[in-house]
Structures are given as structure tokens and as C-alpha cells.
Coordinates of C-alpha atoms and ligand atoms in Angstrom, one line a residue:
X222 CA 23.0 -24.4 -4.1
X223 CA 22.4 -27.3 -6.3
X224 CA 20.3 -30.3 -4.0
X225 CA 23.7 -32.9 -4.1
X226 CA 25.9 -29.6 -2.3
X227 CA 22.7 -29.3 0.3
X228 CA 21.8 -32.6 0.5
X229 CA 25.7 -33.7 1.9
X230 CA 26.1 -30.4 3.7
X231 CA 22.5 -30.8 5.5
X232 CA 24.0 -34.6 6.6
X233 CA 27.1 -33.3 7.9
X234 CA 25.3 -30.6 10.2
X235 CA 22.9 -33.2 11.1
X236 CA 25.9 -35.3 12.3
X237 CA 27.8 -32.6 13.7
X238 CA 24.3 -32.2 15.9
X239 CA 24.0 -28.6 14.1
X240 CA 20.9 -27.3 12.2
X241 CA 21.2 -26.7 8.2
X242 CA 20.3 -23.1 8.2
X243 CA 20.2 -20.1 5.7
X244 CA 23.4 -17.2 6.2
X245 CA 21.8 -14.2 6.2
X246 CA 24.1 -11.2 6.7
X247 CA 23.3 -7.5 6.9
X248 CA 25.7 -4.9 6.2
X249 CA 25.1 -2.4 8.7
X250 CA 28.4 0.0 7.8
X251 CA 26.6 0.6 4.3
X252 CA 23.4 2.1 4.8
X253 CA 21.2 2.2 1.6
X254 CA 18.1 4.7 1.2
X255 CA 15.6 5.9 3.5
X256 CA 12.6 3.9 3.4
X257 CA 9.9 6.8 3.2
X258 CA 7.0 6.6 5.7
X259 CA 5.2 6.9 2.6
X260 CA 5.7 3.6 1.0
X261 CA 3.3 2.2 4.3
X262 CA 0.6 4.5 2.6
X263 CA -3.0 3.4 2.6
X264 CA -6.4 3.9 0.2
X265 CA -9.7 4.7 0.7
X266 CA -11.6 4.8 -2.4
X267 CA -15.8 5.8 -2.7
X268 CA -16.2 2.1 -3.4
X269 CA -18.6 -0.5 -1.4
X270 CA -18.1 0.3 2.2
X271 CA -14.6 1.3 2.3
X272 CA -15.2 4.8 3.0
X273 CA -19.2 5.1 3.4
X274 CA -20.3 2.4 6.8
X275 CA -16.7 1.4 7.2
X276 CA -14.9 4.7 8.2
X277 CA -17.6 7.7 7.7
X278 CA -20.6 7.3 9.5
X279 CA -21.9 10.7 10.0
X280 CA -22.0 12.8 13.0
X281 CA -25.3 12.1 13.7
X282 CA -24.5 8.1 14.0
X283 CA -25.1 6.4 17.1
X284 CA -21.2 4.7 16.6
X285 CA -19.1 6.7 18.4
X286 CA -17.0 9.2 15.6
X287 CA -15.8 12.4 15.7
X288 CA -16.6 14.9 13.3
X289 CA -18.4 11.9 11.4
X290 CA -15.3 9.5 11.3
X291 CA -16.1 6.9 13.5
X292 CA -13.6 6.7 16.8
X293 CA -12.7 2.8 16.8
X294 CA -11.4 2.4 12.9
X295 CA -9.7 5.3 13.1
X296 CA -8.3 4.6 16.5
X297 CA -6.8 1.1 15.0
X298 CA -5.5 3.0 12.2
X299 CA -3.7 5.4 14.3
X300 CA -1.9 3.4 16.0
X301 CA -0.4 1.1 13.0
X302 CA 1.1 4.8 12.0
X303 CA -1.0 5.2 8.7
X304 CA 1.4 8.1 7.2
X305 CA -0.6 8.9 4.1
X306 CA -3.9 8.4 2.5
X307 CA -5.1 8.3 -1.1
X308 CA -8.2 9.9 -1.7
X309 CA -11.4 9.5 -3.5
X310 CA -10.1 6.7 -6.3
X311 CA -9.3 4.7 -8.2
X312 CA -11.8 4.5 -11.0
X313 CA -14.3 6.9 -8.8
X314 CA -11.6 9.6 -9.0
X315 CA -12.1 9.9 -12.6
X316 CA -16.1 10.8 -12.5
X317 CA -15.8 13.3 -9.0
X318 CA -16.4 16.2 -9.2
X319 CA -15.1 18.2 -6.1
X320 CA -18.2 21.2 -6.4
X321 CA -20.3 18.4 -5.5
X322 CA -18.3 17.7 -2.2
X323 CA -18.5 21.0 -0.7
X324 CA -20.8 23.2 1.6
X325 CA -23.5 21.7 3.4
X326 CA -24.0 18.0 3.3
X327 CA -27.9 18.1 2.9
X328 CA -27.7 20.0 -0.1
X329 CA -25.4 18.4 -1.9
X330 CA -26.3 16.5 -5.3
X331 CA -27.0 12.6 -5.2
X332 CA -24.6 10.6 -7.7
X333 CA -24.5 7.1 -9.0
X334 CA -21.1 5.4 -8.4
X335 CA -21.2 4.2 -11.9
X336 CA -18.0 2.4 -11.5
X337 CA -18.8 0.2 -8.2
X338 CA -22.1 -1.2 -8.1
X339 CA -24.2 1.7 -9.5
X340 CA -24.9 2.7 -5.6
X341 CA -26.2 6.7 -4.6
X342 CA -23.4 8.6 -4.0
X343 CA -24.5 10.7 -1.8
X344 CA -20.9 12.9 -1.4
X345 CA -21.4 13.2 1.9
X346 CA -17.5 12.6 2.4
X347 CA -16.2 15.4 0.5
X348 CA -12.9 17.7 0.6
X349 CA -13.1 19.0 4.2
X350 CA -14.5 15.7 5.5
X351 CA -11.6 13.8 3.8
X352 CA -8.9 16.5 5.5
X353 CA -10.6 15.7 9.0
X354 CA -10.2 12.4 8.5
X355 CA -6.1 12.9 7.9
X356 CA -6.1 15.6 10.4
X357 CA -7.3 12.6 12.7
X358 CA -4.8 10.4 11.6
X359 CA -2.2 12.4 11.9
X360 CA -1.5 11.1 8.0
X361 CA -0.7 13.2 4.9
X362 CA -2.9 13.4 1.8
X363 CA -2.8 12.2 -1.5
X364 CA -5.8 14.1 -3.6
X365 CA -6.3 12.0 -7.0
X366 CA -7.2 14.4 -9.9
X367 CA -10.4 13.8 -12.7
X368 CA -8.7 13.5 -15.6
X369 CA -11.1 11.6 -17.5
X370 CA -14.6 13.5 -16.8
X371 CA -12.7 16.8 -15.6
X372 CA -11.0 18.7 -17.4
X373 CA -7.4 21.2 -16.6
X374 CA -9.2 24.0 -15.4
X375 CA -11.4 21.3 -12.5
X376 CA -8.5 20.5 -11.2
X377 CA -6.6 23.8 -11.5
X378 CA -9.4 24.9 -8.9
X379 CA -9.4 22.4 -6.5
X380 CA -6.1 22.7 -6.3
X381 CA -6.5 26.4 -5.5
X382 CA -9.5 25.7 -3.2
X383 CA -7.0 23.6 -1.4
X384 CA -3.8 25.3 -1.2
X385 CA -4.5 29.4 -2.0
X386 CA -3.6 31.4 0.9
X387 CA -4.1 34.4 -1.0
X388 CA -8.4 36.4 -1.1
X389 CA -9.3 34.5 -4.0
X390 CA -13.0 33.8 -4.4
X391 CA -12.0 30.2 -3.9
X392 CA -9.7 30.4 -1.0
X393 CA -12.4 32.4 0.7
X394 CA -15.3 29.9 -0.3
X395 CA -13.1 27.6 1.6
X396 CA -12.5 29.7 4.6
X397 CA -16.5 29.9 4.4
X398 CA -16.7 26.7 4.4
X399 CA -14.5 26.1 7.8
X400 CA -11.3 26.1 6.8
X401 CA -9.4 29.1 7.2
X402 CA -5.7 28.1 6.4
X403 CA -5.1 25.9 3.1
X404 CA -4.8 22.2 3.7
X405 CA -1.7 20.3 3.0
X406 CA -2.0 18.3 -0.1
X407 CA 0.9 16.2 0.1
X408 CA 0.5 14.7 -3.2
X409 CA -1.6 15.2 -6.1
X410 CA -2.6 12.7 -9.0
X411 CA -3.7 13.9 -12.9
X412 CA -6.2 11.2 -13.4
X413 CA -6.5 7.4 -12.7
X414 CA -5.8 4.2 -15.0
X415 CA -5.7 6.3 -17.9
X416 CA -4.9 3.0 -19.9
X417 CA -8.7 1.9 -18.7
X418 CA -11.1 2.9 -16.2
X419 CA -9.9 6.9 -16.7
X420 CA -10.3 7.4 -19.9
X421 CA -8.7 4.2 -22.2
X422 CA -5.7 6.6 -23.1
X423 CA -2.3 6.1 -24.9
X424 CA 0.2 6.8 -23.2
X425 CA 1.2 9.4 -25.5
X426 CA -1.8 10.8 -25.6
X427 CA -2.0 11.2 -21.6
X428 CA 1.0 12.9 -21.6
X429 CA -0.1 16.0 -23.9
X430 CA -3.0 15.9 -21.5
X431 CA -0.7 16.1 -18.5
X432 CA 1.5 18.6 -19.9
X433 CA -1.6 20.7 -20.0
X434 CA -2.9 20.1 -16.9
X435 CA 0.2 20.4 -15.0
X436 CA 1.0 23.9 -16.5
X437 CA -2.5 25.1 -14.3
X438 CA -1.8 23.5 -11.0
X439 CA -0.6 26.7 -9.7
X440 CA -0.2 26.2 -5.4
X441 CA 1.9 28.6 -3.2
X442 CA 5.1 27.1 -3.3
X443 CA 5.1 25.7 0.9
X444 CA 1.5 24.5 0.2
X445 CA 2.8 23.1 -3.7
X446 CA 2.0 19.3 -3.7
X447 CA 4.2 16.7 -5.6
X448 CA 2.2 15.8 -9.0
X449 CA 2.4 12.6 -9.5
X450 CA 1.8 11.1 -13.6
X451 CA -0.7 8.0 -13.8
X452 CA 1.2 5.4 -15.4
X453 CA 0.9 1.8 -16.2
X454 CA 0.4 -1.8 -14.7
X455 CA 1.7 -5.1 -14.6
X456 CA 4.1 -6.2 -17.3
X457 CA 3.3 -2.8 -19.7
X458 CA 6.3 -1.0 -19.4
X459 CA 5.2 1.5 -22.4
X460 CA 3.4 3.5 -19.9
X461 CA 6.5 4.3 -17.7
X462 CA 9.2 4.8 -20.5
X463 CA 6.6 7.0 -22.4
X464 CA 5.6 8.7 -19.0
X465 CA 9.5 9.3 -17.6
X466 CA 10.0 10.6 -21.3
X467 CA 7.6 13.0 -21.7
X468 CA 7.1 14.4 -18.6
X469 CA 10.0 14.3 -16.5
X470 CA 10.3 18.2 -16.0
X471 CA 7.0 18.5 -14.9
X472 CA 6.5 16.0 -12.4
X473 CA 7.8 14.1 -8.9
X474 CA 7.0 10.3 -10.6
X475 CA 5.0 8.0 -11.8
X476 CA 2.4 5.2 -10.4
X477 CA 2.4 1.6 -11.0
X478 CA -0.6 -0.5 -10.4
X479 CA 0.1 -4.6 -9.8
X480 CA -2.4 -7.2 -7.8
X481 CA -2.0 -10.3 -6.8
X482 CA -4.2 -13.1 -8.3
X483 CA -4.5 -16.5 -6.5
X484 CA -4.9 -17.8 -10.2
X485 CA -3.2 -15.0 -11.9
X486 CA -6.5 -14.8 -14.3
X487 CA -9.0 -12.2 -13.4
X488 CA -12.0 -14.3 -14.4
X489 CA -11.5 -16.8 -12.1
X490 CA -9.0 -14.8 -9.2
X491 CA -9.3 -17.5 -6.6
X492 CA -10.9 -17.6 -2.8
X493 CA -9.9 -15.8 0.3
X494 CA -10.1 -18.7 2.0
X495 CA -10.5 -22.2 2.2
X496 CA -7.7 -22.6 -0.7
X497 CA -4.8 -25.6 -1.0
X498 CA -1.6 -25.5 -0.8
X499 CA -1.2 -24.7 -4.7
X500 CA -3.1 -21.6 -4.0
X501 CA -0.6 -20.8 -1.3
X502 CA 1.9 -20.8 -3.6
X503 CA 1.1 -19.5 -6.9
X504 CA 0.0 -16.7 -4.3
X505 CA 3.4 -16.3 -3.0
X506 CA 5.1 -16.5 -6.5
X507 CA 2.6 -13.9 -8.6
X508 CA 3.3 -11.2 -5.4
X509 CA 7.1 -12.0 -5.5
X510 CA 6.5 -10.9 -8.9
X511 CA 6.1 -7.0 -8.3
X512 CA 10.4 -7.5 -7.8
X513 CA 10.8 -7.8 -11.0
X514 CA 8.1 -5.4 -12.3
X515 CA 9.8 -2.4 -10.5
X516 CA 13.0 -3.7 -11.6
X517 CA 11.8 -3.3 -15.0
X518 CA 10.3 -0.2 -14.5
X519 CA 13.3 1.4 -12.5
X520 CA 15.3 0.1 -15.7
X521 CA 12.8 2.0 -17.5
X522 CA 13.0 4.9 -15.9
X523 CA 16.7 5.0 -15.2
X524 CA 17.2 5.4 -19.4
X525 CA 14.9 9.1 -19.0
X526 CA 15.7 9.8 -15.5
X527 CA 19.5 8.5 -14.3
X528 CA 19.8 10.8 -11.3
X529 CA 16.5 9.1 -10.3
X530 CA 14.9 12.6 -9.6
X531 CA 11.1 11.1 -10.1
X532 CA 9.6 8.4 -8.0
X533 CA 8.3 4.9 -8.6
X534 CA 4.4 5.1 -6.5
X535 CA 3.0 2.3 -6.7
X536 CA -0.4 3.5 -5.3
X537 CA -2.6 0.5 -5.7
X538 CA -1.4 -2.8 -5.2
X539 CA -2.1 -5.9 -2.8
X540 CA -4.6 -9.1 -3.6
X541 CA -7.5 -9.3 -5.6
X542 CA -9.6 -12.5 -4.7
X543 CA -12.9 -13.4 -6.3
X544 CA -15.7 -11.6 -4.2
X545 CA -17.2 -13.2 -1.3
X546 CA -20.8 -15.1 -2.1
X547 CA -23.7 -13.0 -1.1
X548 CA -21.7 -9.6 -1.5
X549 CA -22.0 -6.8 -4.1
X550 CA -20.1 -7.8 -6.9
X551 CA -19.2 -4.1 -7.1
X552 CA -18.1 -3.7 -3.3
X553 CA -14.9 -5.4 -3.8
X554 CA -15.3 -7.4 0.1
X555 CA -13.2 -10.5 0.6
X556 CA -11.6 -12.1 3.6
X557 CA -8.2 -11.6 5.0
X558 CA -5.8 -14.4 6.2
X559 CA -2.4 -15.4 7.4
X560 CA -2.0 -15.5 3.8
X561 CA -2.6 -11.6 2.7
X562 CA 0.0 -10.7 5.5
X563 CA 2.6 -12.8 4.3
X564 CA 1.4 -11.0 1.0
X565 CA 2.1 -7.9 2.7
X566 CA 5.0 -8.2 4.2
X567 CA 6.9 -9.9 1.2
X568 CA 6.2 -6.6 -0.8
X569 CA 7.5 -4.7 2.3
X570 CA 11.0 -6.1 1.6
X571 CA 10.6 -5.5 -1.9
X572 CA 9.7 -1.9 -1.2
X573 CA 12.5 -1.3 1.0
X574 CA 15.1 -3.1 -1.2
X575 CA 13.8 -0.5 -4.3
X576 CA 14.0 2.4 -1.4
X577 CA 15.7 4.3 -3.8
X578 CA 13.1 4.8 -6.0
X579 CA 10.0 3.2 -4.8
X580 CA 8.9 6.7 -2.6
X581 CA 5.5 5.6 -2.0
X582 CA 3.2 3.0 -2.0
X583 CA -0.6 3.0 -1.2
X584 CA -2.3 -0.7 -0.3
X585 CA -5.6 -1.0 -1.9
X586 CA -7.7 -0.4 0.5
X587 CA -7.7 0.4 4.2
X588 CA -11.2 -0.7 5.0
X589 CA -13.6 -3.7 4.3
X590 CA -12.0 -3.5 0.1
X591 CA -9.6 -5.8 -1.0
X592 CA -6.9 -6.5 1.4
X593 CA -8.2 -4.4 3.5
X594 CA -6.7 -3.4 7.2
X595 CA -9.9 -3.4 9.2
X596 CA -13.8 -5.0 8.7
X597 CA -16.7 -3.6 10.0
X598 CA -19.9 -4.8 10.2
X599 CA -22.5 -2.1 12.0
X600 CA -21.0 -1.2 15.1
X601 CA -18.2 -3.5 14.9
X602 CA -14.9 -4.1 14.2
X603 CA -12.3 -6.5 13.3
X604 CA -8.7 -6.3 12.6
X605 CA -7.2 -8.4 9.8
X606 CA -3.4 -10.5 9.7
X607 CA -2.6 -7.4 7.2
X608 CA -3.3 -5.0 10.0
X609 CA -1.2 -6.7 11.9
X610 CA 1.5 -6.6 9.1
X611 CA 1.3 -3.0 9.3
X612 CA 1.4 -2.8 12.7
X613 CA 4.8 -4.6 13.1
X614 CA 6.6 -3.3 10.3
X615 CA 6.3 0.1 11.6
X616 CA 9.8 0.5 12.9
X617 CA 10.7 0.3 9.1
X618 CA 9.1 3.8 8.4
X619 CA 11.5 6.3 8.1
X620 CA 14.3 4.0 8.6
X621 CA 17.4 3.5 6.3
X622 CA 17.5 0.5 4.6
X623 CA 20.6 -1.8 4.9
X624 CA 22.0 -3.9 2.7
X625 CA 21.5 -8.0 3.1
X626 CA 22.9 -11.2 1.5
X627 CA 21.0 -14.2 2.1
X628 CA 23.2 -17.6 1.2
X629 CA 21.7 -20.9 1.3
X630 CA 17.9 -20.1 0.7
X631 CA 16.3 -22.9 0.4
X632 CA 13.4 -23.1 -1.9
X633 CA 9.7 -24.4 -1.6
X634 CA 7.9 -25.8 -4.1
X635 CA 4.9 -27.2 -5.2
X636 CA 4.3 -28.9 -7.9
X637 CA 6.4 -27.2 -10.6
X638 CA 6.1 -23.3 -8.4
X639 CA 9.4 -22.8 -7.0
X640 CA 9.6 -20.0 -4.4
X641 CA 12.3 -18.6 -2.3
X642 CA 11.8 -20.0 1.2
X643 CA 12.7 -16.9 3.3
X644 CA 12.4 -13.4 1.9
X645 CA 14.6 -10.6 4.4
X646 CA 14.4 -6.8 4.7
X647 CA 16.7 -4.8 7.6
X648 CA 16.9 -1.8 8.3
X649 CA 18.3 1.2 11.3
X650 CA 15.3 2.7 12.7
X651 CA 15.1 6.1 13.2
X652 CA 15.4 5.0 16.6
X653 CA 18.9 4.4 16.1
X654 CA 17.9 0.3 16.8
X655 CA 18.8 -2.1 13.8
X656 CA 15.4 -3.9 12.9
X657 CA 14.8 -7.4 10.6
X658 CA 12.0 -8.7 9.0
X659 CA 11.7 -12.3 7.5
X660 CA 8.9 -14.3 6.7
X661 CA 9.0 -17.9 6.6
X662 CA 7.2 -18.5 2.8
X663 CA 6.8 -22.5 3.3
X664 CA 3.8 -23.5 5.1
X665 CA 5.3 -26.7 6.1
X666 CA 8.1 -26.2 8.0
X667 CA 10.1 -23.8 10.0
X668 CA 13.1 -21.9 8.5
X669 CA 16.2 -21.6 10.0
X670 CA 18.3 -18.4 9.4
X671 CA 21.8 -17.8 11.0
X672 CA 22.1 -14.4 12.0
X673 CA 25.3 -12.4 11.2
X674 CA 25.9 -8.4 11.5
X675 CA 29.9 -7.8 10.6
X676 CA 31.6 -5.5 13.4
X677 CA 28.8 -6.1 15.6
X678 CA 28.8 -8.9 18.1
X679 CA 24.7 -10.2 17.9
X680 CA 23.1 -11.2 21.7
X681 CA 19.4 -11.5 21.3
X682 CA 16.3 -10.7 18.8
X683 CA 13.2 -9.5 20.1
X684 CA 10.2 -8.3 18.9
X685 CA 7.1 -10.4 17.7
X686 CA 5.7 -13.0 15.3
X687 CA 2.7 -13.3 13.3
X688 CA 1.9 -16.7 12.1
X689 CA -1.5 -19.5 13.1
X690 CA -1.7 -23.3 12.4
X691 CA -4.5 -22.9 9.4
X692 CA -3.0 -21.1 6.3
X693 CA -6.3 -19.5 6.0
X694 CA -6.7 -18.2 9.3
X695 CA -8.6 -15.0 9.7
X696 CA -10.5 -13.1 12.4
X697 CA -13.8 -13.2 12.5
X698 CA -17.1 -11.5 14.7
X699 CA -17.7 -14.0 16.7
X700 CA -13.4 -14.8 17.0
X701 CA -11.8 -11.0 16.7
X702 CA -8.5 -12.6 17.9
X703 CA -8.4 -16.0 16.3
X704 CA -4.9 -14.6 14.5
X705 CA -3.1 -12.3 16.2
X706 CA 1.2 -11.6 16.6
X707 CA 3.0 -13.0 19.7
X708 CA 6.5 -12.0 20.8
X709 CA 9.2 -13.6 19.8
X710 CA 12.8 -13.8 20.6
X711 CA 16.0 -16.2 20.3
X712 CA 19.8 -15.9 21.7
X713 CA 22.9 -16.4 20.9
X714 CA 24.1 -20.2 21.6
X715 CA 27.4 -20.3 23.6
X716 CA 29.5 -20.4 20.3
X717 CA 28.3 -16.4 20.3
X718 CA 25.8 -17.4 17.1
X719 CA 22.8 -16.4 16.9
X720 CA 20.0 -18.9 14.3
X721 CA 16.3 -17.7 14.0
X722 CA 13.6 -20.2 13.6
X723 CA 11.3 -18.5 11.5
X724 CA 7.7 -21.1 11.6
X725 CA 6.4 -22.1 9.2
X726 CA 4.2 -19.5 7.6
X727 CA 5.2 -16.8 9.5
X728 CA 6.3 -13.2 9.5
X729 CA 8.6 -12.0 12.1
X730 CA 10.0 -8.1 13.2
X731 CA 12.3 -8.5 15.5
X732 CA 15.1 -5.7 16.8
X733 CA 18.8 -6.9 17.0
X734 CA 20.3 -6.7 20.1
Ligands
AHR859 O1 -8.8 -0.7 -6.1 C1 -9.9 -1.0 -6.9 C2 -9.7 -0.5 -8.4 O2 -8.6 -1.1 -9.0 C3 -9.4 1.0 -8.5 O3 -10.5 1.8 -8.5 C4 -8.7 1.0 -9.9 O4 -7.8 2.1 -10.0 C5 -8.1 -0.4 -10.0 O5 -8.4 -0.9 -11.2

């Protein structure tokens, strides 16, 4: 609406006693696609102490674990519903070796972790370990192939170690080593960043390789995982035409790797905390970004692909700040604030409005890396505004998206960044309950947001809110709960309609009564 039109209509409601608010409508007759569980997938890569301190400490540790994994993390993680894992990289992926992750951990070979701050690796977390941990999680795994140090027939055997049910030598060394049935690899990757860290590829090049590789993954067909292509990032759309070209007979899709950067420049990314308000923003606008990148990419793929067999993964993604001082460069540790879960759950709504073809998406990373879920230090434990992101949003796994029109948006800017104020997902839960997400994108003021559901007479919302005073706010060790959600609900005014207040810098799940 042009700022005359808003300006005049925002007087009259203001005279008339009303509130100016945004229309947002959801269509419930016409629901859209299923929002896989797997687009709330998670990553735990051998990088700084996302996997090694953080989640695995052995089960010799004096922090409570079981089978090495220790019980509070993974008790937090269970209950935000983590459906899938991705597993051992990233970069590290492509220089693992999975012999060295096998049989008993005191004899197993110490490695450097060339690619994240040339630390022993001492593979103590290996195959089985990494299946206990999903077993434990109740999640589904998503094994990421070495393209670039490996080679076809590697991975041709781990798969087989993994899935053979048959008296193979391999299937038996497995059984040997405590697992008698074949573990359920629910997706497997050929390589990493083949464009960079895995092997600084063309794309047409990685394909041939591909070809090759896929041709050996040989699994029983109910243990058979979905192969999944390494493709491109940010705005390189060679990699996914090439990719959805080449290989569309021989695999389920192809990944897509975007970050968001305070700055947008990776020299200078930008803090965790302690940012302005311009920070906010550009924050807001580069993640609104990945709309448009899997637009691009679905456009891409659509010209290979129209019956949109493959998928769209995009199995790394989140924000990418500038370390914090006194940490390993290479250990990837930053902060987590109101800000990250706004993050978070504006790429949820993204997600589930590219439910058609975005089939699963893996945040980078689930503990103490990036933007992570959960930081540990020793024996203890904090949960971050992402986490709690997660947590609420769960009623969206599973669910079937709905379509929404939002009229009236009003935008917030700063300086010359112009964002969308509200951002809306909905969706019918497998509970048979219709759910909402917004999230309030203006620090400054709350939004309003009339409510309407055609055929359906709207009473009450209800469910919770996530949002603090500081736009930095984050837990900490000495204050766990500093940020934290708080239910939330609003009813229908005697006219029958129903207007939300979303705060200011807030993210809302609410169920529509
Ligand atoms: O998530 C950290 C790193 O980012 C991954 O290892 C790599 O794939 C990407 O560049």
C-alpha cells in the first residue's frame, strides 16, 4: 500500500477507535504440501565441540550419558522432536574415513581435523556411536559420503557395512562389532561443497563423479537410503541446473548451502551480540533472502525436473557471526539471541511455503557451532532462543501447509533496508488442529494482525511467545533462563474478530481455536 493510502486509512481507524492492522487470511479448504518432519533436521559436524565435549563425552565421563552421549543435551534435544541428523560434515566429511571409526575405541588411529583448528581427532565417535546417538533421539540419519579424499568403492562399503543384511564379510564385521541388524540410513550424501572445501569441483565434473559413485551404492531395497547430490550455494545457480540435469535419474535431490551474514561479507560477518539496530536489520533482510534463492533454484530445477520428483535439501544453513574473542578460530562458537530465533523461525515459513520441494533442511549445528540449539560448558548446559524456536514450531512437522495472504504488511526499515514487518506460515497439524506462526520483524513496535480463516468462525489463539526487551538477549551460565517463551493468547472482540498483537521482536505459535 503506498504511505498516502496507509497514512489516511491508519487516521480513519484511529478515529473510528479501531487499530490499523495487517489482514492475514489462511485458506484452510486448500491444503498445500506436507511439511516433512525433515525440514526441522539438525547437524552435528566433528568440528570444535559440537560433537566431542558438547554431545559425546564418553562412557567413562563423570556427566551423566548413556552409551557415551551425555543424558541432559540429548534429553533437551528430544523433546524439541529433532527428526533427523546429519552426520560427520561438512568439510570433515570429505577427509573421514569410516575404517577409522570402527571396533574398539582405544585402538583406533589419532587424526588431525585439518579443516577445523588442526585439533586430534581421535574418532572416538564413529559409525555405531553416531547410530546410538539417533537411536537415542528417536531421529533418522543422514550419513554424508567422502567424495573428495574417498573414493566410489569407500563409500560403496560403508554403505554395505550399514545396510547389508545378507553374510557378507562386512555385514558380519558389523554384527561383530554390535550390531546385528543393518542401521537405517535414511539419507546418504556423495561428498560435501564440492565447489570448495570437498574437492574445488565443477559442477560438471562432480556429476561424472556422482554417476560413478552412485552406480556402487548398492543397499537392500527397505534399508536403500535416498542419495542425495551436493550442490551449490548462495546465488550460484550453475550448480543446481547442472546437478538436476545430469543426475536426475540417479538421485532423490540436491543440497543448497546459504548463511546469514550480519554484514553479508565473510571477512568481517558481524557480532553475536551487542549489535545496533542496522545489524538487526540487514540480519533480517540477508535471511529473508534464502526466499528467493530457493525460488531460483526451484525455477532451476523445475526446467530438468517438472514433476518435481527430486528434492531441494538445504542441509546447512542458519547464521554465521564472527567468532567469539578468546575462542578457536576454527571451533566456529558464537552466542545465540532473540535475534538467531527470529532467524530461525523466518526461514521456517520460508520452508513451509516451498513445502513442495524444500524436503529437508538441516540447521548448522545442533550444539555449541554456529546457531547452535544447546551450549555446554563442562557439566553444563544452556538452551538458546533457537532452541526454543524449535521447540515451538514443532506442531509444524508433519503438518500440511496451508495457503496465506497477508494484505496490508507494513514494512520496517532502517536507513535505506526495507523489510517486511510480519512474515506468516499456517498450517493443520497432524493433530487435526490448525496452527500459525508469525514473527513480529520490527524491534520497535508491536504488530497488529487481523485474523481471518474463511468458513471457519475464529474464537481464541493460544499457544506461546518468544520475545525479551534487549534485541540481543541470550541465556547465559549464570542466567540459563534470561530468554525464554511465555504463553500467549488473544480472543475475538464482540464484533466476532479476532486481531493478534504480535510484540515487537517476537515469534509467536499459537493454535486457532
Ligand atoms: O557448518 C560449517 C561449515 O560450513 C561446513 O563444514 C561446510 O560444509 C560449510 O562451509
Amino acid at each position: 500500500m503506498n504511505p498516502i493510502k496507509r497514512g489516511v486509512l491508519a487516521l480513519c481507524m484511529l478515529a473510528s477507535g479501531g487499530v490499523f492492522a495487517a489482514e492475514l487470511t489462511i485458506d484452510a479448504a486448500k491444503p498445500g504440501a506436507v511439511i516433512n518432519k525433515d525440514v526441522y533436521g539438525q547437524f552435528a559436524e566433528h568440528l570444535g565441540t559440537g560433537i566431542y565435549e558438547g554431545i559425546w563425552v564418553g562412557p567413562k565421563s563423570k556427566i551423566p550419558n548413556t552409551k557415551g552421549w551425555r543424558n541432559d543435551v540429548v534429553g533437551a534435544l528430544k523433546d524439541i522432536k529433532v527428526p533427523l541428523v546429519r552426520w560427520p560434515g561438512g568439510c570433515f566429511a570429505d577427509e573421514y574415513h569410516w575404517r577409522d571409526g570402527i571396533g574398539p575405541r582405544e585402538k583406533r588411529p589419532v587424526k588431525v581435523n585439518t579443516n577445523w583448528g588442526g585439533v586430534d581427532e581421535s574418532n572416538a565417535v564413529g559409525t555405531h556411536e553416531f547410530f546410538d546417538l539417533v537411536d537415542l533421539l528417536g531421529a533418522d540419519a543422514y550419513v554424508n559420503g567422502n567424495l573428495g579424499t574417498g573414493s566410489a568403492q569407500e563409500m560403496s562399503e560403508w554403505v554395505e557395512y550399514m545396510t547389508s543384511d545378507s553374510k557378507s564379510t562386512l555385514a558380519n564385521l558389523r554384527r561383530k562389532n554390535g550390531h546385528d541388524k543393518p542401521f537405517k540410513v535414511a539419507y546418504f550424501a556423495v561428498g560435501n561443497e564440492a565447489w570448495g572445501c570437498g574437492g574445488n569441483m565443477s559442477p560438471q565434473y562432480y556429476s561424472d563423479l556422482y554417476k560413478q559413485v552412485e552406480t556402487f551404492l548398492r543397499a537392500p531395497q527397505q534399508y536403500r537410503p535416498k542419495i542425495i547430490a551436493s550442490g551449490g550455494n548462495d546465488n550460484d545457480l550453475t550448480w543446481t541446473d547442472v546437478l538436476s540435469k545430469e543426475l536426475k535419474k540417479q538421485t532423490s535431490g540436491i543440497s543448497f548451502h546459504y548463511y546469514t551474514l550480519p554484514t553479508g561479507k565473510w571477512e568481517v560477518k558481524g557480532a553475536s551480540t551487542g549489535f545496533q539496530e542496522n545489524e538487526w536489520i540487514s540480519t533480517v533482510s540477508n535471511t529473508l533472502r534464502m526466499d528467493d534463492h530457493i525460488r531460483k533454484n526451484t525455477a532451476a530445477m523445475d526446467k530438468h525436473d517438472p514433476e518435481k520428483k527430486l528434492g531441494l535439501f538445504v542441509d546447512e544453513w542458519g547464521t554465521w557471526y564472527d567468532v567469539e574473542k578468546g575462542t578457536n578460530p576454527g571451533f566456529l562458537f558464537q552466542q545465540n539471541t532473540l535475534r538467531d530465533a527470529v532467524v530461525a523461525a523466518l526461514n521456517f515459513n520460508i520452508f513451509h511455503a516451498h513445502a513442495d520441494r524444500v524436503r529437508m533442511t538441516n540447521i548448522a549445528q545442533m550444539v555449541n557451532v554456529l546457531q547452535a540449539m544447546i551450549i555446554t560448558d563442562k557439566d553444563k548446559m544452556i538452551l538458546t532462543p533457537t532452541y526454543y524456536a524449535y521447540q515451538m514450531y514443532v506442531p509444524f512437522q508433519g503438518a500440511t501447509s496451508l495457503p496465506i495472504t497477508l494484505k496490508d504488511n507494513p514494512d520496517y526499515s532502517v536507513g535505506n533496508v526495507k523489510v517486511p514487518e510480519v512474515s506468516a506460515s499456517a498450517a493443520r497439524g497432524t493433530d487435526g488442529k490448525l496452527y500459525l506462526a508469525l514473527v513480529n520483524t520490527n524491534p520497535n513496535k508491536p504488530a497488529d494482525v487481523a485474523l481471518n480463516v474463511p468458513g471457519q468462525t475464529v474464537k481464541a489463539v493460544k499457544g506461546r511467545v518468544l520475545t525479551a526487551a534487549a534485541m540481543d538477549a541470550h541465556n547465559t551460565f549464570a542466567s540459563p533462563q534470561a530468554i525464554k517463551p511465555a504463553p500467549f493468547s488473544a480472543a475475538a472482540g464482540a464484533d466476532g474478530k479476532l486481531t493478534v498483537k504480535v510484540p515487537a521482536k517476537a515469534v509467536i505459535v499459537v493454535a486457532v481455536e
